[in-house]
Amino acid sequence: MDVLKALQALADPTRMAVFNCIRGCGGASAYDCETGECDANEPGGVALCDVKCKVPCSPSTLTHHLNVLRDADLVWTERRGRKAYVQIRVETLRALAAFLLETK
Amino acid sequence: MDVLKALQALADPTRMAVFNCIRGCGGASAYDCETGECDANEPGGVALCDVKCKVPCSPSTLTHHLNVLRDADLVWTERRGRKAYVQIRVETLRALAAFLLETK
DNA sequence: TGAATTATTTGATGGCCATCGAATAATATG
DNA sequence: CATATTATTCGATGGCCATCAAATAATTCA
């Protein structure tokens, strides 16, 4: 895992907001922008369009940030129908945390 | 603790090198640039001038990066004689790691 | 006090990147 | 197929920041 790349990916306010939004919703159920709640019926991540509801930025900016997060192995995405769903890669977070806690 | 600020502080290659250099030396004993070893006789951190040996940048740049790291509560510095010594703030690292491992 | 070592301040600059709008793509549904 | 929804690509731009050199400060020691 590229520690520096992961840190750089998280070290941006907008990306952090995206990250928190994705994490904020249980991990395995989709957040619905309309109801403002997590929909446990819809499996596998949060829909991008719902992330966009929470994080104020243009669609292209959101795509850009997701690319960065994905490139750092912090999230993975999957397209289902028109929507793209995104989920956290917990292993990477664990690896990052392990790095920070390293005692040398 | 300001998570974003701490991440931003670490998300730079040079600062990461500085950080690793400081961490690399036991934490409680000074690294000596000449011998290339850690001097357990000299307590409390690594001397800045020895960090400069390891991390290729100008003195002003090094000072700048230390300010950023200190401002993020990742390190603290202390002047003893001509030299400034720097040490890691482990609590902040632990808090950062805890944030990353949070399950929401 | 004068010289040497170490560190900081200041101001300038170049490069990187977050952001956007517009155009395009991908998919679903009427 | 036409339209709506969602997402991506592309190019341009403005702002931030890492970096440096030069000057100054802080401290020690001869």
mmCIF file of C-alpha atoms (C1' of nucleotides) in Angstrom:
data_model
loop_
_atom_site.group_PDB
_atom_site.id
_atom_site.type_symbol
_atom_site.label_atom_id
_atom_site.label_comp_id
_atom_site.label_asym_id
_atom_site.label_seq_id
_atom_site.Cartn_x
_atom_site.Cartn_y
_atom_site.Cartn_z
ATOM 1 C CA MET A 1 0.000 0.000 0.000
ATOM 2 C CA ASP A 2 1.199 3.462 -0.823
ATOM 3 C CA VAL A 3 0.948 5.330 2.466
ATOM 4 C CA LEU A 4 1.784 8.710 1.024
ATOM 5 C CA LYS A 5 -0.739 8.401 -1.761
ATOM 6 C CA ALA A 6 -3.457 7.403 0.690
ATOM 7 C CA LEU A 7 -2.669 10.316 2.984
ATOM 8 C CA GLN A 8 -2.681 12.721 0.065
ATOM 9 C CA ALA A 9 -6.025 11.392 -1.015
ATOM 10 C CA LEU A 10 -7.538 12.034 2.394
ATOM 11 C CA ALA A 11 -5.864 15.386 2.905
ATOM 12 C CA ASP A 12 -8.426 17.450 1.089
ATOM 13 C CA PRO A 13 -11.555 18.909 2.690
ATOM 14 C CA THR A 14 -13.873 17.935 -0.129
ATOM 15 C CA ARG A 15 -12.477 14.431 -0.399
ATOM 16 C CA MET A 16 -12.688 14.053 3.335
ATOM 17 C CA ALA A 17 -16.342 15.032 3.133
ATOM 18 C CA VAL A 18 -16.905 12.436 0.425
ATOM 19 C CA PHE A 19 -15.047 9.855 2.437
ATOM 20 C CA ASN A 20 -17.049 10.583 5.577
ATOM 21 C CA CYS A 21 -20.268 10.523 3.607
ATOM 22 C CA ILE A 22 -19.492 7.083 2.268
ATOM 23 C CA ARG A 23 -18.397 5.821 5.649
ATOM 24 C CA GLY A 24 -21.325 7.465 7.364
ATOM 25 C CA CYS A 25 -23.739 5.063 5.859
ATOM 26 C CA GLY A 26 -23.053 1.726 7.419
ATOM 27 C CA GLY A 27 -20.934 0.488 4.566
ATOM 28 C CA ALA A 28 -23.324 -2.084 3.248
ATOM 29 C CA SER A 29 -26.461 -0.080 2.654
ATOM 30 C CA ALA A 30 -27.212 2.816 0.399
ATOM 31 C CA TYR A 31 -27.945 6.310 1.509
ATOM 32 C CA ASP A 32 -30.976 7.889 -0.048
ATOM 33 C CA CYS A 33 -30.777 11.589 -0.672
ATOM 34 C CA GLU A 34 -34.513 12.048 -0.732
ATOM 35 C CA THR A 35 -35.360 10.457 2.559
ATOM 36 C CA GLY A 36 -32.022 11.331 4.099
ATOM 37 C CA GLU A 37 -31.737 7.829 5.429
ATOM 38 C CA CYS A 38 -29.832 4.690 4.718
ATOM 39 C CA ASP A 39 -31.676 2.145 2.674
ATOM 40 C CA ALA A 40 -30.798 -1.300 3.893
ATOM 41 C CA ASN A 41 -32.615 -2.839 0.935
ATOM 42 C CA GLU A 42 -30.112 -1.487 -1.505
ATOM 43 C CA PRO A 43 -26.933 -3.441 -1.017
ATOM 44 C CA GLY A 44 -23.367 -2.555 -1.714
ATOM 45 C CA GLY A 45 -22.341 0.993 -1.118
ATOM 46 C CA VAL A 46 -23.683 4.472 -1.499
ATOM 47 C CA ALA A 47 -24.918 5.838 -4.795
ATOM 48 C CA LEU A 48 -22.791 8.616 -6.206
ATOM 49 C CA CYS A 49 -25.759 10.816 -6.889
ATOM 50 C CA ASP A 50 -26.612 10.634 -3.220
ATOM 51 C CA VAL A 51 -23.095 11.571 -2.242
ATOM 52 C CA LYS A 52 -23.502 14.567 -4.484
ATOM 53 C CA CYS A 53 -26.486 15.617 -2.388
ATOM 54 C CA LYS A 54 -24.339 15.814 0.686
ATOM 55 C CA VAL A 55 -21.143 17.205 -0.733
ATOM 56 C CA PRO A 56 -21.510 20.483 -2.547
ATOM 57 C CA CYS A 57 -19.481 20.297 -5.715
ATOM 58 C CA SER A 58 -19.958 19.814 -9.422
ATOM 59 C CA PRO A 59 -20.393 16.316 -10.867
ATOM 60 C CA SER A 60 -17.048 16.462 -12.600
ATOM 61 C CA THR A 61 -15.331 17.423 -9.379
ATOM 62 C CA LEU A 62 -16.967 14.539 -7.578
ATOM 63 C CA THR A 63 -15.826 12.103 -10.250
ATOM 64 C CA HIS A 64 -12.332 13.507 -9.981
ATOM 65 C CA HIS A 65 -12.231 13.030 -6.221
ATOM 66 C CA LEU A 66 -13.531 9.502 -6.487
ATOM 67 C CA ASN A 67 -10.769 8.710 -8.958
ATOM 68 C CA VAL A 68 -8.222 9.952 -6.474
ATOM 69 C CA LEU A 69 -9.713 7.963 -3.627
ATOM 70 C CA ARG A 70 -9.931 4.858 -5.771
ATOM 71 C CA ASP A 71 -6.408 5.267 -7.049
ATOM 72 C CA ALA A 72 -5.275 5.305 -3.455
ATOM 73 C CA ASP A 73 -7.191 2.084 -2.817
ATOM 74 C CA LEU A 74 -9.364 3.803 -0.274
ATOM 75 C CA VAL A 75 -12.617 3.012 -2.047
ATOM 76 C CA TRP A 76 -13.888 0.877 -4.832
ATOM 77 C CA THR A 77 -16.770 1.574 -7.143
ATOM 78 C CA GLU A 78 -19.224 -0.471 -9.089
ATOM 79 C CA ARG A 79 -21.770 0.539 -11.643
ATOM 80 C CA ARG A 80 -25.250 -0.848 -11.337
ATOM 81 C CA GLY A 81 -27.701 0.465 -13.864
ATOM 82 C CA ARG A 82 -27.414 4.192 -14.190
ATOM 83 C CA LYS A 83 -25.909 4.627 -10.797
ATOM 84 C CA ALA A 84 -22.418 4.106 -9.546
ATOM 85 C CA TYR A 85 -21.983 2.809 -6.041
ATOM 86 C CA VAL A 86 -18.964 3.346 -3.896
ATOM 87 C CA GLN A 87 -17.642 1.529 -0.859
ATOM 88 C CA ILE A 88 -14.778 1.898 1.565
ATOM 89 C CA ARG A 89 -11.784 -0.432 1.422
ATOM 90 C CA VAL A 90 -11.374 -1.194 5.079
ATOM 91 C CA GLU A 91 -8.108 -3.099 4.631
ATOM 92 C CA THR A 92 -6.417 0.043 3.366
ATOM 93 C CA LEU A 93 -7.626 2.025 6.349
ATOM 94 C CA ARG A 94 -6.287 -0.637 8.642
ATOM 95 C CA ALA A 95 -2.932 -0.580 6.883
ATOM 96 C CA LEU A 96 -2.798 3.183 7.166
ATOM 97 C CA ALA A 97 -3.623 3.068 10.848
ATOM 98 C CA ALA A 98 -0.971 0.415 11.350
ATOM 99 C CA PHE A 99 1.587 2.660 9.729
ATOM 100 C CA LEU A 100 0.698 5.537 12.031
ATOM 101 C CA LEU A 101 0.966 3.357 15.089
ATOM 102 C CA GLU A 102 4.292 1.875 14.093
ATOM 103 C CA THR A 103 6.927 2.205 16.775
ATOM 104 C CA LYS A 104 10.386 2.254 15.361
ATOM 105 C CA MET B 1 -7.538 17.108 17.284
ATOM 106 C CA ASP B 2 -7.867 18.403 13.775
ATOM 107 C CA VAL B 3 -7.836 15.265 11.637
ATOM 108 C CA LEU B 4 -7.737 17.090 8.341
ATOM 109 C CA LYS B 5 -4.880 19.301 9.401
ATOM 110 C CA ALA B 6 -2.873 16.313 10.593
ATOM 111 C CA LEU B 7 -3.466 14.436 7.352
ATOM 112 C CA GLN B 8 -2.492 17.463 5.316
ATOM 113 C CA ALA B 9 0.684 17.774 7.328
ATOM 114 C CA LEU B 10 1.670 14.201 6.588
ATOM 115 C CA ALA B 11 0.615 14.259 2.968
ATOM 116 C CA ASP B 12 3.809 15.705 1.593
ATOM 117 C CA PRO B 13 6.824 13.642 0.561
ATOM 118 C CA THR B 14 9.372 15.882 2.228
ATOM 119 C CA ARG B 15 7.387 16.172 5.433
ATOM 120 C CA MET B 16 6.863 12.434 5.430
ATOM 121 C CA ALA B 17 10.625 12.003 5.156
ATOM 122 C CA VAL B 18 11.134 14.359 8.081
ATOM 123 C CA PHE B 19 8.491 12.539 10.057
ATOM 124 C CA ASN B 20 10.014 9.150 9.355
ATOM 125 C CA CYS B 21 13.451 10.449 10.186
ATOM 126 C CA ILE B 22 12.264 11.660 13.574
ATOM 127 C CA ARG B 23 10.379 8.462 14.242
ATOM 128 C CA GLY B 24 13.234 6.338 12.971
ATOM 129 C CA CYS B 25 15.334 7.167 15.939
ATOM 130 C CA GLY B 26 13.705 5.530 18.903
ATOM 131 C CA GLY B 27 11.917 8.660 19.977
ATOM 132 C CA ALA B 28 13.910 9.303 23.101
ATOM 133 C CA SER B 29 17.450 9.449 21.817
ATOM 134 C CA ALA B 30 19.194 11.706 19.372
ATOM 135 C CA TYR B 31 20.390 10.718 15.960
ATOM 136 C CA ASP B 32 23.912 11.750 15.142
ATOM 137 C CA CYS B 33 24.531 12.668 11.552
ATOM 138 C CA GLU B 34 28.256 12.048 11.770
ATOM 139 C CA THR B 35 28.167 8.537 13.124
ATOM 140 C CA GLY B 36 24.849 7.741 11.511
ATOM 141 C CA GLU B 37 23.675 6.234 14.741
ATOM 142 C CA CYS B 38 21.337 7.071 17.535
ATOM 143 C CA ASP B 39 22.974 8.505 20.581
ATOM 144 C CA ALA B 40 21.195 7.246 23.649
ATOM 145 C CA ASN B 41 23.171 9.644 25.804
ATOM 146 C CA GLU B 42 21.473 12.650 24.308
ATOM 147 C CA PRO B 43 17.933 12.651 25.601
ATOM 148 C CA GLY B 44 14.800 14.116 24.141
ATOM 149 C CA GLY B 45 14.421 13.977 20.443
ATOM 150 C CA VAL B 46 16.450 14.345 17.321
ATOM 151 C CA ALA B 47 18.488 17.435 16.553
ATOM 152 C CA LEU B 48 17.226 19.437 13.618
ATOM 153 C CA CYS B 49 20.646 19.708 12.060
ATOM 154 C CA ASP B 50 20.779 15.917 12.001
ATOM 155 C CA VAL B 51 17.408 15.718 10.341
ATOM 156 C CA LYS B 52 18.770 18.067 7.727
ATOM 157 C CA CYS B 53 21.504 15.520 7.018
ATOM 158 C CA LYS B 54 18.933 12.938 6.105
ATOM 159 C CA VAL B 55 16.366 15.036 4.318
ATOM 160 C CA PRO B 56 17.675 16.994 1.378
ATOM 161 C CA CYS B 57 16.218 20.479 1.558
ATOM 162 C CA SER B 58 17.233 23.979 2.529
ATOM 163 C CA PRO B 59 17.225 25.041 6.182
ATOM 164 C CA SER B 60 14.310 27.380 5.625
ATOM 165 C CA THR B 61 12.297 24.639 4.025
ATOM 166 C CA LEU B 62 12.994 22.347 6.934
ATOM 167 C CA THR B 63 11.885 25.007 9.396
ATOM 168 C CA HIS B 64 8.746 25.511 7.383
ATOM 169 C CA HIS B 65 7.892 21.814 7.405
ATOM 170 C CA LEU B 66 8.505 21.562 11.116
ATOM 171 C CA ASN B 67 6.133 24.437 11.676
ATOM 172 C CA VAL B 68 3.468 22.603 9.732
ATOM 173 C CA LEU B 69 4.032 19.372 11.625
ATOM 174 C CA ARG B 70 4.018 21.192 14.942
ATOM 175 C CA ASP B 71 0.919 23.143 14.047
ATOM 176 C CA ALA B 72 -0.808 19.840 13.422
ATOM 177 C CA ASP B 73 0.300 18.628 16.838
ATOM 178 C CA LEU B 74 2.294 15.837 15.258
ATOM 179 C CA VAL B 75 5.591 16.894 16.811
ATOM 180 C CA TRP B 76 6.897 19.231 19.428
ATOM 181 C CA THR B 77 10.211 20.999 19.505
ATOM 182 C CA GLU B 78 12.496 22.277 22.162
ATOM 183 C CA ARG B 79 15.591 24.372 21.902
ATOM 184 C CA ARG B 80 18.610 23.300 23.872
ATOM 185 C CA GLY B 81 21.669 25.404 23.294
ATOM 186 C CA ARG B 82 22.188 26.046 19.636
ATOM 187 C CA LYS B 83 20.254 23.048 18.582
ATOM 188 C CA ALA B 84 16.543 22.435 18.318
ATOM 189 C CA TYR B 85 15.278 18.987 19.133
ATOM 190 C CA VAL B 86 12.093 17.517 17.827
ATOM 191 C CA GLN B 87 9.936 14.669 19.030
ATOM 192 C CA ILE B 88 6.830 12.874 17.891
ATOM 193 C CA ARG B 89 3.501 13.399 19.653
ATOM 194 C CA VAL B 90 2.330 9.850 19.907
ATOM 195 C CA GLU B 91 -1.116 10.769 21.239
ATOM 196 C CA THR B 92 -1.917 12.561 18.012
ATOM 197 C CA LEU B 93 -0.880 9.555 15.958
ATOM 198 C CA ARG B 94 -3.085 7.376 18.077
ATOM 199 C CA ALA B 95 -6.005 9.754 17.622
ATOM 200 C CA LEU B 96 -5.462 9.770 13.874
ATOM 201 C CA ALA B 97 -5.336 6.001 13.728
ATOM 202 C CA ALA B 98 -8.492 5.830 15.808
ATOM 203 C CA PHE B 99 -10.248 8.086 13.336
ATOM 204 C CA LEU B 100 -9.246 5.881 10.429
ATOM 205 C CA LEU B 101 -10.457 2.768 12.192
ATOM 206 C CA GLU B 102 -13.776 4.289 13.171
ATOM 207 C CA THR B 103 -16.712 2.198 12.105
ATOM 208 C CA LYS B 104 -19.794 4.257 11.587
ATOM 209 C "C1'" DT C 1 34.160 40.439 21.592
ATOM 210 C "C1'" DG C 2 34.491 37.960 17.298
ATOM 211 C "C1'" DA C 3 33.780 33.830 14.797
ATOM 212 C "C1'" DA C 4 31.341 29.634 14.059
ATOM 213 C "C1'" DT C 5 27.164 26.830 14.221
ATOM 214 C "C1'" DT C 6 22.429 26.335 14.055
ATOM 215 C "C1'" DA C 7 17.856 28.021 13.190
ATOM 216 C "C1'" DT C 8 14.271 31.371 11.669
ATOM 217 C "C1'" DT C 9 12.161 35.034 8.962
ATOM 218 C "C1'" DT C 10 10.970 37.138 4.794
ATOM 219 C "C1'" DG C 11 9.764 37.668 0.105
ATOM 220 C "C1'" DA C 12 9.573 35.748 -4.428
ATOM 221 C "C1'" DT C 13 8.447 32.170 -7.716
ATOM 222 C "C1'" DG C 14 7.074 28.074 -10.163
ATOM 223 C "C1'" DG C 15 4.303 24.095 -10.306
ATOM 224 C "C1'" DC C 16 0.619 21.444 -8.994
ATOM 225 C "C1'" DC C 17 -4.222 20.613 -8.305
ATOM 226 C "C1'" DA C 18 -9.124 21.593 -7.014
ATOM 227 C "C1'" DT C 19 -12.682 23.384 -9.391
ATOM 228 C "C1'" DC C 20 -15.772 24.371 -12.997
ATOM 229 C "C1'" DG C 21 -18.614 24.342 -17.462
ATOM 230 C "C1'" DA C 22 -19.543 22.156 -21.531
ATOM 231 C "C1'" DA C 23 -19.691 18.252 -24.124
ATOM 232 C "C1'" DT C 24 -20.157 13.379 -24.246
ATOM 233 C "C1'" DA C 25 -21.282 8.778 -22.632
ATOM 234 C "C1'" DA C 26 -24.064 5.184 -20.402
ATOM 235 C "C1'" DT C 27 -28.235 3.474 -18.963
ATOM 236 C "C1'" DA C 28 -33.121 3.115 -18.120
ATOM 237 C "C1'" DT C 29 -37.863 3.899 -19.204
ATOM 238 C "C1'" DG C 30 -41.946 5.858 -21.508
ATOM 239 C "C1'" DC D 1 -36.607 5.999 -30.608
ATOM 240 C "C1'" DA D 2 -36.789 10.195 -27.537
ATOM 241 C "C1'" DT D 3 -36.145 11.819 -23.121
ATOM 242 C "C1'" DA D 4 -34.497 11.882 -18.509
ATOM 243 C "C1'" DT D 5 -31.060 10.604 -15.181
ATOM 244 C "C1'" DT D 6 -26.569 9.735 -13.863
ATOM 245 C "C1'" DA D 7 -21.725 9.792 -14.620
ATOM 246 C "C1'" DT D 8 -17.357 10.809 -17.121
ATOM 247 C "C1'" DT D 9 -14.077 13.282 -20.037
ATOM 248 C "C1'" DC D 10 -11.754 17.327 -21.430
ATOM 249 C "C1'" DG D 11 -9.602 21.822 -21.257
ATOM 250 C "C1'" DA D 12 -8.992 26.004 -18.853
ATOM 251 C "C1'" DT D 13 -8.016 28.691 -14.798
ATOM 252 C "C1'" DG D 14 -7.105 30.512 -10.291
ATOM 253 C "C1'" DG D 15 -5.193 29.814 -5.905
ATOM 254 C "C1'" DC D 16 -2.390 27.600 -2.814
ATOM 255 C "C1'" DC D 17 2.001 25.904 -1.229
ATOM 256 C "C1'" DA D 18 6.717 23.805 -1.444
ATOM 257 C "C1'" DT D 19 10.904 25.605 -2.287
ATOM 258 C "C1'" DC D 20 14.758 28.578 -2.254
ATOM 259 C "C1'" DA D 21 18.257 32.439 -1.293
ATOM 260 C "C1'" DA D 22 19.422 36.055 1.503
ATOM 261 C "C1'" DA D 23 19.271 38.294 5.650
ATOM 262 C "C1'" DT D 24 18.773 37.990 10.478
ATOM 263 C "C1'" DA D 25 18.635 35.838 14.979
ATOM 264 C "C1'" DA D 26 20.205 32.839 18.772
ATOM 265 C "C1'" DT D 27 23.631 30.547 21.045
ATOM 266 C "C1'" DT D 28 28.220 28.740 22.176
ATOM 267 C "C1'" DC D 29 33.054 28.987 22.676
ATOM 268 C "C1'" DA D 30 37.747 30.600 21.939
#
